[in-house]
Amino acid sequence: MQLTTEPLTLHLRHTFTIARSSEDIANTLLVRLRCDGVEALGESSPIMRYDETTERVARELEQLDLSRANPWAFDEVLGLLPRDEPAARCGLDLALHDLAGKRLGIPVYQLLGVDPAAAKQTSFTIGIASLEHTMAKTHEARHLPILKIKLGNGHEVETLEAVRSVYTGTIRLDANEGWTAEQAADMLKELRRFDIEFCEQPIAAGSPEQLRYVRERSPIPIMVDEDCRRLEDIAPLYGCVDGINIKLVKCGGMREGIRMIHAARALGMKVMIGCMIESSVLCTAAAHLTPLTDYADVDGPLLITDDPFSGVSYENGRLRLPAGPGLGVTPRPAP
Ligand code: MG
């Protein structure tokens, strides 16, 4: 096998603001893995919060000697990368799955034995913005079945009043660590009247007991994202949260994601699969795991204007997996 990488620059439809940060472009890394005349694709969308960059991930991946690696031995190949480099592992893991499917001539969902018809409906994310802008974005998205509203800027009630004035579908919240435990408990009691499905990461990561405090007081179920990066993060959250948000780049790819789904299920937790701002390569891989999850937040391609690939498609928010071999992702013809 031979591996090369190239940076992707993705432009956002709207400036994307969450409780911590704001951005207009997203940089991800495309991985090309070649073996016996077959080219497979992977992607990594390194997360600044964990000091990851596309440069570092590219360096980790390009220094690998895969000339004698066995492409069917996923764990052995992934074991060539340190466990604490999940972003690099993610790029390689996706490419290995894509390669295996392409060499067998079957879609990855068949390789995994999951039913593509059971792929979930995704939420569509509305970032933090002025009330006027939030109303406009909600109006634009009003036909979609599920919205995920980013909160944590101090205008929570006004924001939800504005959203609910034009939207009757399912609403999820994500505070991205924006509140203290006391604020979260009070806030979630107040926001209950807006009919909220769940709230993601109300408080700063790293305090399971504080999460338990919030969960015991909140009428709205609590999911965690920043608190749950990898498999070993799940057990300490037992009893403290209602569920976890798995992202492939956070955990290191599809293989680790599947392990996390089973671990969370064994502890009675709900499972969501999410994404960063990333192209159809990573989001199609995430979509392939949604038949195994309760919820999906796989809207990356909907948030960008220049996705270089086609893969997962959206039918009123329902994820449709492509039927082609491997991940089923193909280059989008230039406009
Ligand atoms: Mg989140």
XYZ file of C-alpha atoms and ligand atoms in Angstrom:
336
model
C 0.000 0.000 0.000
C 1.034 3.573 -0.654
C -0.413 6.575 1.157
C -0.434 10.258 0.234
C -2.283 13.212 1.722
C -3.509 16.556 0.484
C -5.080 19.468 2.377
C -8.703 20.414 1.647
C -10.033 23.916 2.260
C -13.798 23.967 2.735
C -15.789 27.210 2.711
C -18.729 27.580 5.057
C -22.174 28.658 3.944
C -22.497 30.837 7.070
C -19.841 31.891 9.593
C -19.962 29.062 12.119
C -20.007 30.243 15.719
C -20.225 28.063 18.829
C -19.712 28.889 22.525
C -15.899 28.661 22.085
C -15.008 29.888 18.597
C -15.996 31.230 15.188
C -14.887 30.238 11.667
C -15.475 30.836 7.945
C -13.371 28.032 6.512
C -12.476 24.556 7.664
C -9.233 22.765 6.831
C -9.301 18.995 6.560
C -6.886 16.437 5.177
C -7.671 14.047 2.334
C -5.971 10.645 2.404
C -5.356 8.578 -0.717
C -4.398 4.934 -0.200
C -3.369 2.884 -3.240
C -3.098 -0.888 -3.416
C -3.041 -3.197 -6.466
C -4.318 -0.479 -8.802
C -7.217 0.491 -6.501
C -7.341 3.968 -4.967
C -9.181 4.454 -1.686
C -10.080 7.682 0.116
C -10.003 8.747 3.725
C -10.274 12.092 5.485
C -9.317 13.648 8.774
C -10.670 16.896 10.223
C -8.203 17.661 13.051
C -9.665 19.352 16.124
C -7.919 22.479 17.479
C -9.275 21.755 20.960
C -6.957 18.732 21.070
C -3.994 20.625 19.516
C -4.404 18.714 16.277
C -3.571 20.305 12.921
C -3.720 19.046 9.338
C 0.081 19.473 9.149
C 0.658 17.227 12.141
C -1.767 14.590 10.872
C -0.165 14.699 7.408
C 3.268 14.200 8.993
C 2.066 11.248 11.088
C 0.487 9.565 8.090
C 3.180 10.220 5.496
C 5.977 8.827 7.650
C 4.274 5.399 7.715
C 5.899 2.626 5.722
C 2.927 0.656 4.410
C 4.821 -1.112 1.612
C 4.525 -4.515 3.329
C 1.414 -3.892 5.440
C -1.528 -6.300 5.120
C -4.526 -4.184 3.990
C -7.026 -6.695 5.419
C -5.551 -6.538 8.934
C -7.129 -3.250 10.012
C -6.045 -3.293 13.660
C -2.483 -4.246 12.762
C -2.194 -1.400 10.231
C -3.867 1.131 12.551
C -1.502 -0.045 15.305
C 1.360 1.522 13.318
C 0.034 4.886 14.560
C 0.097 5.862 18.251
C -3.241 5.464 20.037
C -3.081 9.110 21.106
C -3.196 10.269 17.457
C -6.880 9.580 16.706
C -7.103 12.186 13.934
C -4.346 10.427 11.968
C -5.873 7.034 12.720
C -9.229 8.262 11.446
C -7.841 9.160 8.005
C -6.164 5.774 7.677
C -9.118 3.815 9.097
C -11.532 5.317 6.555
C -9.161 4.593 3.686
C -8.750 0.957 4.824
C -12.542 0.495 4.894
C -12.922 2.167 1.493
C -10.127 0.031 0.062
C -11.562 -3.245 1.406
C -15.011 -2.456 0.011
C -13.622 -1.435 -3.373
C -11.443 -4.552 -3.657
C -14.425 -6.762 -2.765
C -16.771 -4.718 -4.983
C -19.230 -4.109 -2.121
C -20.341 -1.027 -0.163
C -18.879 -0.560 3.312
C -22.358 -1.036 4.841
C -22.306 -4.608 3.504
C -18.774 -5.111 4.793
C -20.088 -4.072 8.224
C -23.321 -6.038 7.910
C -25.591 -3.054 8.537
C -28.866 -2.193 6.822
C -28.583 1.030 4.768
C -32.360 1.498 5.020
C -31.889 1.960 8.777
C -29.675 5.056 8.300
C -30.982 7.843 10.528
C -32.377 11.310 10.010
C -29.727 13.920 10.656
C -30.027 17.162 12.521
C -28.958 20.367 10.809
C -26.854 22.748 12.896
C -27.682 26.392 13.499
C -24.598 28.153 14.917
C -24.691 31.093 17.309
C -25.690 34.343 15.574
C -27.705 37.529 16.089
C -31.437 36.929 16.616
C -32.179 38.272 13.148
C -29.615 35.973 11.551
C -30.778 32.982 13.621
C -34.364 33.585 12.451
C -33.204 33.803 8.821
C -31.159 30.596 9.067
C -34.013 28.777 10.816
C -36.462 29.940 8.181
C -34.111 28.624 5.481
C -33.954 25.244 7.294
C -37.631 25.051 8.328
C -38.355 22.061 6.025
C -35.737 19.917 7.848
C -37.017 17.529 10.542
C -34.358 18.152 13.227
C -32.364 21.255 14.136
C -29.404 21.386 16.509
C -29.204 24.838 18.017
C -25.862 26.019 19.350
C -26.194 27.945 22.615
C -23.967 29.263 25.370
C -23.722 32.987 24.579
C -26.162 34.255 27.191
C -29.156 34.753 24.854
C -30.545 31.244 25.183
C -34.216 32.042 25.890
C -34.485 34.721 23.186
C -32.775 32.409 20.698
C -35.204 29.568 21.337
C -38.205 31.894 21.289
C -37.043 33.087 17.875
C -36.441 29.559 16.575
C -39.742 28.199 17.886
C -41.643 31.105 16.306
C -40.797 29.714 12.848
C -40.024 26.025 13.487
C -42.152 23.131 14.756
C -39.757 20.181 14.213
C -37.442 18.435 16.685
C -34.927 20.655 18.473
C -31.659 19.544 20.056
C -29.298 21.869 21.900
C -25.519 22.039 22.105
C -23.956 24.381 24.680
C -20.368 23.354 23.832
C -19.278 23.637 27.497
C -20.799 27.125 27.755
C -22.440 26.901 31.215
C -21.525 26.139 34.815
C -23.354 23.202 36.394
C -25.705 25.539 38.306
C -26.405 27.639 35.208
C -27.053 24.480 33.207
C -29.522 23.072 35.737
C -31.475 26.365 35.869
C -31.263 26.955 32.137
C -32.472 23.501 31.155
C -35.472 23.811 33.480
C -36.321 27.081 31.787
C -35.769 25.780 28.254
C -37.983 22.730 28.811
C -41.038 24.652 27.526
C -39.513 24.766 24.047
C -39.871 20.974 23.753
C -36.208 19.935 23.540
C -35.100 16.399 22.671
C -31.738 16.622 24.496
C -28.871 18.958 25.334
C -25.291 18.239 24.388
C -22.277 19.120 26.560
C -23.856 21.678 28.914
C -20.695 22.150 31.010
C -16.905 22.006 30.638
C -15.561 18.520 29.981
C -13.739 16.633 32.714
C -16.239 16.591 35.607
C -18.513 13.537 35.459
C -19.898 14.300 38.939
C -20.905 17.786 37.807
C -22.660 16.195 34.848
C -24.482 13.907 37.253
C -25.559 17.002 39.215
C -26.955 18.576 36.022
C -28.585 15.374 34.862
C -30.346 14.829 38.205
C -31.885 18.321 37.957
C -32.511 18.634 34.237
C -35.873 17.730 32.677
C -33.967 17.484 29.357
C -31.709 14.448 28.689
C -27.957 15.138 28.693
C -25.609 13.957 25.945
C -21.848 14.544 25.946
C -19.470 15.288 23.109
C -16.288 16.992 24.401
C -16.427 14.685 27.466
C -16.376 11.536 25.357
C -13.531 11.315 22.929
C -12.594 7.640 22.901
C -13.607 4.203 24.162
C -11.963 4.608 27.576
C -13.953 7.793 28.256
C -17.306 5.969 28.306
C -17.228 3.931 31.535
C -16.488 6.933 33.855
C -19.617 8.632 32.438
C -21.907 5.786 33.497
C -24.884 7.173 35.410
C -23.768 10.776 34.774
C -25.213 11.249 31.274
C -27.961 9.875 29.067
C -25.753 9.317 26.052
C -22.658 10.114 24.029
C -21.834 11.802 20.732
C -19.240 9.820 18.786
C -17.251 11.544 16.044
C -14.959 9.529 13.836
C -12.115 12.036 13.921
C -12.354 12.328 17.702
C -12.135 8.595 18.315
C -9.913 7.414 15.470
C -12.271 6.086 12.795
C -15.070 3.628 12.063
C -13.528 0.665 13.824
C -13.132 2.526 17.119
C -16.543 4.131 16.593
C -18.201 0.707 16.420
C -16.436 -0.372 19.629
C -17.762 2.762 21.322
C -21.312 2.136 20.104
C -21.289 -1.319 21.693
C -19.659 -0.117 24.921
C -22.218 2.671 25.328
C -25.107 0.284 24.606
C -23.800 -2.143 27.228
C -24.037 0.699 29.777
C -27.570 1.638 28.706
C -26.524 4.899 27.050
C -27.970 6.464 23.925
C -25.632 6.906 20.998
C -25.370 9.715 18.499
C -22.887 9.943 15.681
C -21.742 13.432 14.833
C -19.239 15.214 12.640
C -16.995 18.232 12.464
C -17.057 20.555 9.462
C -15.827 18.071 6.899
C -16.407 16.872 3.355
C -18.536 14.006 2.087
C -15.670 11.546 2.630
C -15.780 11.693 6.428
C -19.520 12.334 6.609
C -20.319 9.368 4.355
C -18.249 7.140 6.649
C -20.149 8.517 9.660
C -23.466 7.973 7.857
C -22.521 4.300 7.371
C -22.602 3.820 11.160
C -25.961 5.519 11.749
C -27.966 2.283 11.324
C -26.311 1.317 14.641
C -27.060 4.573 16.496
C -30.086 6.347 17.983
C -29.324 9.778 16.563
C -27.311 11.319 13.757
C -25.758 14.742 13.419
C -24.025 14.315 10.081
C -24.575 17.634 8.349
C -21.001 18.565 7.319
C -21.688 18.631 3.556
C -24.786 20.807 4.119
C -22.739 23.450 5.936
C -20.159 23.958 3.159
C -20.387 25.420 -0.358
C -17.547 23.591 -2.113
C -17.573 19.913 -1.151
C -15.164 18.266 -3.626
C -16.948 14.900 -3.267
C -20.386 13.312 -3.534
C -21.364 10.537 -1.173
C -24.082 10.536 1.442
C -27.188 12.357 0.227
C -30.083 13.901 2.109
C -33.773 13.317 1.577
C -35.676 15.625 3.924
C -32.943 15.105 6.472
C -32.871 11.313 6.062
C -29.353 10.053 5.275
C -29.105 7.997 2.077
C -25.985 5.869 1.742
C -24.446 5.646 -1.728
C -24.594 2.168 -3.303
C -21.115 2.251 -4.892
C -18.262 0.032 -3.655
C -16.312 1.097 -0.572
C -17.583 4.305 1.000
C -19.263 5.103 -2.336
C -17.649 8.538 -2.471
C -16.770 10.008 -5.873
C -15.190 13.313 -6.960
C -17.750 15.979 -7.757
C -17.320 17.361 -11.285
C -15.928 20.901 -11.269
C -18.745 23.486 -11.628
Mg -21.131 19.031 20.086
